[in-house]
Amino acid sequence: MRNGTRPAGSGTWWLPRAVVTLRGRIFEKVNGDHTVTLPNATYGPEVFERVYAHPAVNGRSAGAGLSDLFWYWLAPGPEVHQEHLEPGERYEDVAATTRQLLAGSSDDLAAAATRAFARVLDAVPDTRISLVRLRDLVMPAWAEFCYELVFKEPCPPHARELVTAHADDVISALKCTALRHPARRARLTSYLAERVAAGDVPHPLPSSLSPAEQVHYLQGTMFNTAVVQLSEATAHVLLALARHPGVQRRVTRESGDRYLTHVLDETMRLYPLFGIAHRITTGEVRLDADTVLSAGSVVCFSYPDYHATGYDRPDEFDPDRWAGLSAKDAHHIPFGVAANRPCPAWRLSPLVLRAAVREVLRRFRLDSTAAHTRSIPHRAPCLLVPRALPPRPRRLGALRAFVRARDAVEDVTRGVRQLVLGTVMVLHARHQRLAVRHFEERPAAGCPAARPEGRGDRQHSYPRH
């Protein structure tokens, strides 16, 4: 199931290949010709690691065709989103604030996640089997959790609805399953602006940002990326457990976190949250003796391809492989690398994910026949079987067949919808030129040097996927 493909017999063999191919080509062209994707047939995982950690591969938005598209998807305020700020004092100020917001004792963080999930799961019936979309189920819990991190108080229902609607709108647009809704996002902006103006945030916000930018920072970093990524990660873990009942039984049976941690590691290896992370070079970077990337080059790092190298049976879900693996030696970077803008939630995420999974499994047994791909555009359909419910094999069998059939049908219609909506948004983003106009109007904001003509020993022969 590498790179979102599916195994034979998954029920989607009749998905129109022309639609998938055409959609891929559209997105491949967004970044232009001056792009190298790593790893590839010429440059393997060792080059991937060396280039990812290179100090000159630190540009984020200025000069990449993908930036206009990502800024469009992440608006409002993508220019102050931590992942899209250029390197410098402003980025360091914002990153330090994020680390402070995510700090806390392990016990307190795990307890907060457990409470948030308990409140959401209390609304799920415990007298019958429920068919849910896992991402939709867990997103309100993570909205509450992140709200409490920011405001240090319980999350009111109205705020949870605003945060959840905003996060869902962003991730649905990113996956091209729906168009974006700026008005929906603006409602959260207004709410946060009132709270910031009233001094309701107990943490000092980045001093390098204006009040309006501080609002956009909170919205983009804490109530978009944090909520979305935690929701996606949880959906992946729970869907993997639903599709591997033996693994699920073992996690439920074992009281310690060692095996569950292996499950998390294997899930993030096989289904990384990022398909491609792009960076822009701010100086020359040598790939090998003959090839140099000049300043302004776009480097795309493929997490799925890197995570598939160095393992036996890389396409199989096998948590036991981690019993004999050293984290520092494995090709596994779910939170990036320390030398190049690491994810600020690298410590928090495993803690709270384990707590969330434990709370779900305490109440329900999970079962799913839906396909599991890296992007999970179907939002992870799953059956929740209450632990106290007497066995109903006939009912469960009928529901499993329904999930399988619906997933196959939706896959085709969704593929066409993603093609159409993705094309519309690519064209709209290129028309708006949010990132390009930002750096044209603010040339001191960190635009890397323009690519000099004739620089580098090879300029247009980068192998691509």
Coordinates of C-alpha atoms in Angstrom, one line a residue:
M1 CA 0.0 0.0 0.0
R2 CA 3.0 2.2 -0.5
N3 CA 2.3 5.8 -1.7
G4 CA -1.4 5.3 -1.4
T5 CA -1.7 2.4 -3.8
R6 CA -3.8 -0.6 -3.0
P7 CA -3.3 -4.3 -2.9
A8 CA -4.9 -6.6 -5.4
G9 CA -8.4 -7.7 -4.4
S10 CA -9.2 -4.6 -2.4
G11 CA -12.3 -4.0 -4.4
T12 CA -11.0 -0.9 -6.2
W13 CA -9.3 -2.5 -9.2
W14 CA -11.8 -0.8 -11.5
L15 CA -10.9 2.7 -10.4
P16 CA -10.3 4.6 -13.6
R17 CA -6.6 4.8 -14.0
A18 CA -6.8 7.7 -16.4
V19 CA -8.3 9.9 -13.6
V20 CA -5.6 9.0 -11.1
T21 CA -2.8 9.5 -13.7
L22 CA -4.2 12.9 -14.9
R23 CA -4.6 14.2 -11.3
G24 CA -1.0 13.2 -10.5
R25 CA 0.3 15.0 -13.5
I26 CA -1.5 18.2 -12.7
F27 CA 0.1 18.4 -9.2
E28 CA 3.5 17.3 -10.5
K29 CA 3.5 20.4 -12.8
V30 CA 2.7 22.9 -10.0
N31 CA 6.3 23.3 -8.9
G32 CA 7.8 23.8 -12.3
D33 CA 11.0 22.3 -13.7
H34 CA 13.6 23.2 -11.1
T35 CA 12.7 20.5 -8.6
V36 CA 14.4 17.3 -7.3
T37 CA 12.5 14.7 -5.3
L38 CA 14.4 12.6 -2.8
P39 CA 15.0 9.7 -2.5
N40 CA 14.9 8.5 -6.1
A41 CA 16.5 5.9 -8.4
T42 CA 19.8 7.9 -8.5
Y43 CA 19.9 9.4 -5.0
G44 CA 19.0 7.0 -2.2
P45 CA 18.2 7.3 1.5
E46 CA 21.7 8.4 2.5
V47 CA 21.4 11.5 0.2
F48 CA 17.9 12.1 1.4
E49 CA 19.2 12.2 5.0
R50 CA 22.2 14.4 4.2
V51 CA 20.3 16.9 2.1
Y52 CA 17.3 17.1 4.6
A53 CA 19.7 18.1 7.4
H54 CA 21.8 20.5 5.2
P55 CA 21.8 24.0 6.7
A56 CA 21.2 25.5 3.2
V57 CA 18.0 23.5 2.7
N58 CA 16.1 25.8 5.1
G59 CA 13.8 28.0 2.9
R60 CA 10.2 27.2 3.2
S61 CA 7.9 29.3 1.1
A62 CA 9.7 31.9 -1.1
G63 CA 10.4 30.6 -4.6
A64 CA 8.4 27.4 -4.6
G65 CA 5.4 26.9 -6.9
L66 CA 3.8 24.7 -4.3
S67 CA 3.8 27.6 -1.8
D68 CA 1.0 29.4 -3.6
L69 CA -1.1 26.3 -3.4
F70 CA -0.4 25.5 0.3
W71 CA -0.9 29.1 1.3
Y72 CA -4.2 29.0 -0.5
W73 CA -5.2 25.9 1.4
L74 CA -4.0 27.2 4.8
A75 CA -5.4 30.7 4.6
P76 CA -6.0 32.9 6.5
G77 CA -2.5 33.9 7.8
P78 CA -0.3 31.4 6.0
E79 CA 2.5 33.9 6.1
V80 CA 2.8 33.5 9.9
H81 CA 2.2 29.8 10.0
Q82 CA 5.2 28.2 11.7
E83 CA 5.7 25.7 8.9
H84 CA 5.8 28.5 6.3
L85 CA 7.9 31.2 7.9
E86 CA 11.3 31.7 6.4
P87 CA 14.3 31.0 8.7
G88 CA 15.3 33.8 10.9
E89 CA 14.4 35.6 14.2
R90 CA 10.7 35.6 13.5
Y91 CA 10.6 31.9 12.9
E92 CA 12.7 31.3 16.1
D93 CA 10.3 33.5 18.1
V94 CA 7.2 31.6 16.8
A95 CA 8.8 28.2 17.2
A96 CA 9.7 29.0 20.8
T97 CA 6.1 30.0 21.6
T98 CA 4.8 26.8 20.1
R99 CA 7.1 24.7 22.2
Q100 CA 5.9 26.5 25.3
L101 CA 2.2 25.9 24.4
L102 CA 2.9 22.2 23.9
A103 CA 4.9 21.8 27.1
G104 CA 3.7 20.0 30.2
S105 CA 4.2 16.9 32.3
S106 CA 3.7 13.6 30.6
D107 CA 1.0 12.6 33.1
D108 CA -0.9 15.9 32.7
L109 CA -0.8 15.7 28.9
A110 CA -2.0 12.1 28.8
A111 CA -4.7 12.8 31.3
A112 CA -6.0 15.8 29.3
A113 CA -6.1 13.7 26.1
T114 CA -8.0 10.9 28.0
R115 CA -10.5 13.4 29.3
A116 CA -11.1 14.9 25.9
F117 CA -11.7 11.5 24.3
A118 CA -13.9 10.4 27.2
R119 CA -16.2 13.4 26.6
V120 CA -16.5 12.7 22.9
L121 CA -16.9 8.9 23.3
D122 CA -19.6 9.3 25.9
A123 CA -21.8 10.4 23.0
V124 CA -21.3 7.1 21.1
P125 CA -24.0 4.5 21.9
D126 CA -22.8 1.6 24.0
T127 CA -25.8 -0.6 23.2
R128 CA -25.2 -1.1 19.4
I129 CA -22.5 -1.2 16.8
S130 CA -21.8 2.2 15.3
L131 CA -20.4 3.0 11.9
V132 CA -18.2 6.1 12.1
R133 CA -15.6 8.0 10.2
L134 CA -12.6 7.9 12.6
R135 CA -11.2 11.3 11.6
D136 CA -14.6 12.9 12.2
L137 CA -15.0 11.0 15.5
V138 CA -11.7 12.1 17.0
M139 CA -11.3 15.7 15.6
P140 CA -13.6 17.3 18.2
A141 CA -11.6 15.6 21.0
W142 CA -8.4 17.0 19.7
A143 CA -10.1 20.4 19.2
E144 CA -10.9 20.3 23.0
F145 CA -7.4 19.2 23.9
C146 CA -5.7 22.0 21.9
Y147 CA -8.1 24.6 23.2
E148 CA -7.1 23.6 26.8
L149 CA -3.4 23.8 25.8
V150 CA -3.9 27.4 24.7
F151 CA -6.4 28.8 27.1
K152 CA -5.8 26.6 30.2
E153 CA -9.6 26.1 30.7
P154 CA -12.3 23.7 29.6
C155 CA -13.4 24.0 26.0
P156 CA -17.0 25.3 25.6
P157 CA -19.1 23.6 23.0
H158 CA -19.3 26.6 20.7
A159 CA -15.5 26.9 20.6
R160 CA -15.2 23.2 19.9
E161 CA -17.6 23.5 17.0
L162 CA -15.6 26.5 15.5
V163 CA -12.3 24.7 15.8
T164 CA -13.6 21.5 14.4
A165 CA -15.3 23.1 11.4
H166 CA -12.2 25.1 10.6
A167 CA -9.8 22.1 10.9
D168 CA -12.1 19.9 8.8
D169 CA -12.4 22.6 6.1
V170 CA -8.6 22.9 5.8
I171 CA -7.9 19.1 5.6
S172 CA -10.8 18.5 3.2
A173 CA -9.5 21.2 0.9
L174 CA -5.9 19.8 1.2
K175 CA -7.2 16.4 0.2
C176 CA -9.3 18.0 -2.6
T177 CA -12.4 16.3 -1.4
A178 CA -14.1 19.7 -0.9
L179 CA -13.6 23.3 -1.8
R180 CA -12.4 25.6 0.9
H181 CA -14.9 27.9 2.8
P182 CA -13.2 31.2 3.8
A183 CA -16.3 32.3 5.7
R184 CA -16.2 29.2 7.9
R185 CA -12.6 29.9 8.7
A186 CA -13.3 33.6 9.4
R187 CA -15.7 32.7 12.2
L188 CA -12.8 31.1 14.1
T189 CA -10.6 34.1 13.3
S190 CA -13.2 36.5 14.8
Y191 CA -13.6 34.3 17.9
L192 CA -9.8 34.1 18.5
A193 CA -9.4 37.9 17.9
E194 CA -11.9 38.6 20.7
R195 CA -10.1 36.3 23.1
V196 CA -6.6 37.6 22.3
A197 CA -7.8 41.2 22.6
A198 CA -9.4 40.4 26.0
G199 CA -6.1 39.0 27.2
D200 CA -7.5 35.5 27.6
V201 CA -4.4 33.6 26.4
P202 CA -2.2 33.1 29.5
H203 CA 0.9 32.4 27.5
P204 CA 2.9 35.2 26.0
L205 CA 2.3 35.2 22.2
P206 CA 5.2 35.9 19.7
S207 CA 6.3 39.5 20.3
S208 CA 7.5 39.7 16.7
L209 CA 3.9 39.4 15.5
S210 CA 1.2 42.1 15.4
P211 CA -2.0 41.3 17.3
A212 CA -3.7 40.3 14.0
E213 CA -0.7 38.0 13.2
Q214 CA -0.8 36.5 16.7
V215 CA -4.5 35.5 16.0
H216 CA -3.5 33.9 12.7
Y217 CA -0.6 32.2 14.3
L218 CA -2.9 30.5 16.9
Q219 CA -5.4 29.6 14.3
G220 CA -2.9 28.1 11.8
T221 CA -0.5 26.4 14.2
M222 CA -2.6 25.3 17.2
F223 CA -6.2 25.1 15.7
N224 CA -5.3 23.9 12.3
T225 CA -2.1 21.9 12.1
A226 CA -2.1 20.5 15.6
V227 CA -5.8 19.5 15.5
V228 CA -5.5 18.1 11.9
Q229 CA -2.3 16.2 12.4
L230 CA -3.4 14.6 15.7
S231 CA -6.7 13.7 14.1
E232 CA -5.1 12.1 11.1
A233 CA -2.5 10.2 13.2
T234 CA -5.2 8.8 15.5
A235 CA -7.4 7.8 12.5
H236 CA -4.4 6.0 11.0
V237 CA -3.6 4.1 14.2
L238 CA -7.2 3.1 14.9
L239 CA -7.8 2.0 11.3
A240 CA -4.6 -0.1 11.4
L241 CA -5.9 -1.7 14.5
A242 CA -9.3 -2.3 13.0
R243 CA -7.8 -4.0 10.0
H244 CA -5.4 -6.1 12.1
P245 CA -7.4 -7.8 14.8
G246 CA -4.5 -9.8 16.2
V247 CA -2.5 -6.6 16.8
Q248 CA -5.6 -5.0 18.3
R249 CA -6.1 -7.9 20.7
R250 CA -2.4 -7.7 21.8
V251 CA -2.6 -4.0 22.4
T252 CA -5.7 -4.4 24.5
R253 CA -4.2 -7.3 26.4
E254 CA -0.9 -5.7 27.3
S255 CA -1.0 -3.0 30.0
G256 CA 2.4 -1.4 29.2
D257 CA 3.1 1.0 26.4
R258 CA 6.0 -0.8 24.7
Y259 CA 4.0 -2.7 22.1
L260 CA 1.6 0.2 21.5
T261 CA 4.6 2.4 20.8
H262 CA 5.7 -0.2 18.2
V263 CA 2.3 0.1 16.7
L264 CA 2.5 3.8 16.6
D265 CA 6.0 3.7 15.0
E266 CA 4.9 1.2 12.4
T267 CA 1.8 3.1 11.5
M268 CA 3.7 6.4 11.0
R269 CA 6.3 4.5 9.0
L270 CA 3.8 3.0 6.6
Y271 CA 1.3 5.9 6.6
P272 CA 3.3 9.0 7.2
L273 CA 1.2 12.1 7.7
F274 CA 3.2 14.0 5.0
G275 CA 3.6 12.6 1.5
I276 CA 6.0 15.3 0.4
A277 CA 7.7 18.0 2.4
H278 CA 9.3 20.7 0.3
R279 CA 12.2 23.1 1.1
I280 CA 13.9 25.8 -0.9
T281 CA 17.7 25.9 -1.0
T282 CA 19.3 29.2 0.2
G283 CA 22.8 28.2 -0.9
E284 CA 24.4 25.6 -3.1
V285 CA 23.9 22.0 -2.1
R286 CA 25.9 19.1 -3.6
L287 CA 24.1 15.9 -4.4
D288 CA 27.2 14.1 -5.7
A289 CA 30.5 14.8 -7.4
D290 CA 28.8 15.9 -10.6
T291 CA 25.5 17.6 -9.4
V292 CA 25.0 20.7 -7.4
L293 CA 21.7 22.3 -6.5
S294 CA 22.0 26.1 -6.8
A295 CA 20.2 28.5 -4.5
G296 CA 16.5 28.7 -5.1
S297 CA 16.1 25.1 -6.0
V298 CA 13.1 23.2 -4.7
V299 CA 13.8 19.9 -2.9
C300 CA 10.8 17.6 -2.3
F301 CA 11.3 15.0 0.4
S302 CA 9.2 11.9 -0.1
Y303 CA 8.4 10.4 3.3
P304 CA 6.7 7.3 1.9
D305 CA 9.6 6.5 -0.3
Y306 CA 12.2 7.1 2.4
H307 CA 10.2 5.1 5.0
A308 CA 10.1 2.1 2.5
T309 CA 13.9 1.8 2.4
G310 CA 16.0 -0.4 4.7
Y311 CA 13.2 -2.7 5.8
D312 CA 12.2 -6.3 5.0
R313 CA 8.7 -6.4 3.5
P314 CA 8.3 -2.6 3.7
D315 CA 4.7 -2.7 2.4
E316 CA 3.5 -4.9 5.3
F317 CA 2.2 -3.7 8.6
D318 CA 4.4 -5.4 11.2
P319 CA 4.8 -3.7 14.6
D320 CA 7.0 -6.5 15.7
R321 CA 9.8 -5.3 13.4
W322 CA 10.4 -2.5 15.9
A323 CA 11.4 -4.9 18.6
G324 CA 14.8 -5.3 17.0
L325 CA 15.2 -1.8 15.4
S326 CA 17.1 1.1 16.8
A327 CA 15.2 4.4 16.3
K328 CA 18.4 6.2 15.4
D329 CA 19.3 3.7 12.7
A330 CA 15.8 3.2 11.2
H331 CA 14.7 5.2 8.1
H332 CA 11.9 6.8 10.1
I333 CA 11.3 10.5 10.5
P334 CA 7.6 11.0 11.4
F335 CA 8.5 14.3 13.1
G336 CA 11.2 15.4 10.6
V337 CA 14.8 15.8 11.7
A338 CA 16.3 17.9 14.5
A339 CA 18.6 19.7 12.2
N340 CA 15.9 21.1 9.9
R341 CA 12.7 22.5 11.4
P342 CA 11.6 19.5 13.5
C343 CA 7.9 19.1 14.4
P344 CA 7.4 20.8 17.8
A345 CA 5.1 18.0 18.9
W346 CA 7.7 15.3 18.6
R347 CA 7.5 14.7 22.4
L348 CA 3.8 15.4 23.0
S349 CA 2.3 13.4 20.1
P350 CA 3.3 9.8 21.2
L351 CA 2.2 10.6 24.7
V352 CA -1.3 11.8 23.9
L353 CA -1.8 9.3 21.0
R354 CA -1.2 6.4 23.3
A355 CA -3.7 7.8 25.9
A356 CA -6.3 8.4 23.1
V357 CA -6.0 4.9 21.7
R358 CA -6.2 3.4 25.2
E359 CA -9.4 5.2 25.9
V360 CA -11.0 4.1 22.6
L361 CA -10.0 0.5 23.1
R362 CA -11.2 0.5 26.7
R363 CA -14.7 1.1 25.3
F364 CA -14.8 -0.5 21.9
R365 CA -13.5 -3.2 19.6
L366 CA -12.6 -1.8 16.2
D367 CA -13.4 -3.5 12.9
S368 CA -13.1 -2.2 9.3
T369 CA -13.0 -3.6 5.8
A370 CA -12.2 -0.1 4.3
A371 CA -8.9 0.2 2.4
H372 CA -6.1 1.9 4.3
T373 CA -4.0 4.4 2.3
R374 CA -1.7 7.1 3.4
S375 CA -4.0 10.0 2.5
I376 CA -7.2 8.3 3.9
P377 CA -9.5 10.7 1.9
H378 CA -12.4 8.5 3.0
R379 CA -11.8 9.7 6.6
A380 CA -11.3 6.1 7.8
P381 CA -14.7 4.3 8.0
C382 CA -14.8 2.0 11.0
L383 CA -17.2 -0.1 13.1
L384 CA -17.2 0.5 16.8
V385 CA -18.3 -2.6 18.7
P386 CA -19.0 -1.9 22.4
R387 CA -17.0 -4.2 24.6
A388 CA -20.1 -5.1 26.7
L389 CA -22.2 -5.9 23.6
P390 CA -23.0 -9.6 23.2
P391 CA -21.6 -11.1 20.0
R392 CA -23.7 -10.6 16.9
P393 CA -21.8 -12.2 14.1
R394 CA -24.5 -12.0 11.5
R395 CA -25.1 -8.3 12.1
L396 CA -21.4 -7.6 12.1
G397 CA -20.9 -9.5 8.9
A398 CA -23.6 -7.5 7.1
L399 CA -22.0 -4.3 8.3
R400 CA -18.6 -5.3 7.2
A401 CA -19.9 -6.1 3.7
F402 CA -21.6 -2.8 3.6
V403 CA -18.4 -0.9 4.6
R404 CA -16.4 -2.8 1.9
A405 CA -19.0 -2.1 -0.9
R406 CA -19.5 1.5 0.0
D407 CA -15.8 2.2 0.1
A408 CA -15.3 0.7 -3.4
V409 CA -18.1 2.9 -4.8
E410 CA -17.0 6.0 -3.0
D411 CA -13.4 5.5 -4.2
V412 CA -14.5 6.0 -7.8
T413 CA -16.7 9.0 -7.3
R414 CA -14.2 10.5 -4.9
G415 CA -11.4 10.2 -7.4
V416 CA -13.3 12.1 -10.0
R417 CA -14.3 14.8 -7.4
Q418 CA -10.7 15.2 -6.3
L419 CA -9.6 15.6 -9.9
V420 CA -12.2 18.3 -10.6
L421 CA -11.9 20.2 -7.2
G422 CA -8.1 19.9 -7.2
T423 CA -7.9 21.4 -10.6
V424 CA -10.2 24.3 -9.7
M425 CA -8.2 25.0 -6.5
V426 CA -4.8 24.8 -8.3
L427 CA -6.0 27.3 -10.9
H428 CA -7.5 29.6 -8.3
A429 CA -4.4 29.5 -6.2
R430 CA -2.2 30.3 -9.1
H431 CA -4.5 33.2 -9.9
Q432 CA -4.3 34.6 -6.4
R433 CA -0.5 34.1 -6.1
L434 CA -0.7 34.5 -2.3
A435 CA 2.9 33.5 -1.6
V436 CA 4.4 35.2 -4.7
R437 CA 2.7 38.5 -4.0
H438 CA 3.7 38.4 -0.3
F439 CA 7.4 38.1 -1.2
E440 CA 7.1 40.6 -4.0
E441 CA 5.6 43.2 -1.6
R442 CA 8.1 42.2 1.3
P443 CA 11.4 41.4 -0.4
A444 CA 13.1 41.4 3.0
A445 CA 10.9 38.6 4.3
G446 CA 13.4 35.9 3.4
C447 CA 13.2 35.3 -0.3
P448 CA 16.2 33.1 -1.3
A449 CA 18.6 34.1 -4.0
A450 CA 17.2 33.7 -7.5
R451 CA 18.5 30.8 -9.5
P452 CA 21.5 32.0 -11.6
E453 CA 21.5 30.8 -15.1
G454 CA 24.1 28.1 -15.8
R455 CA 24.8 27.3 -12.2
G456 CA 25.3 23.7 -11.2
D457 CA 26.9 20.9 -13.1
R458 CA 23.5 19.5 -14.1
Q459 CA 20.5 21.8 -14.0
H460 CA 17.6 19.9 -15.7
S461 CA 18.3 16.2 -15.2
Y462 CA 17.1 15.6 -11.7
P463 CA 15.4 12.2 -11.5
R464 CA 11.8 12.5 -10.5
H465 CA 8.9 10.2 -9.4

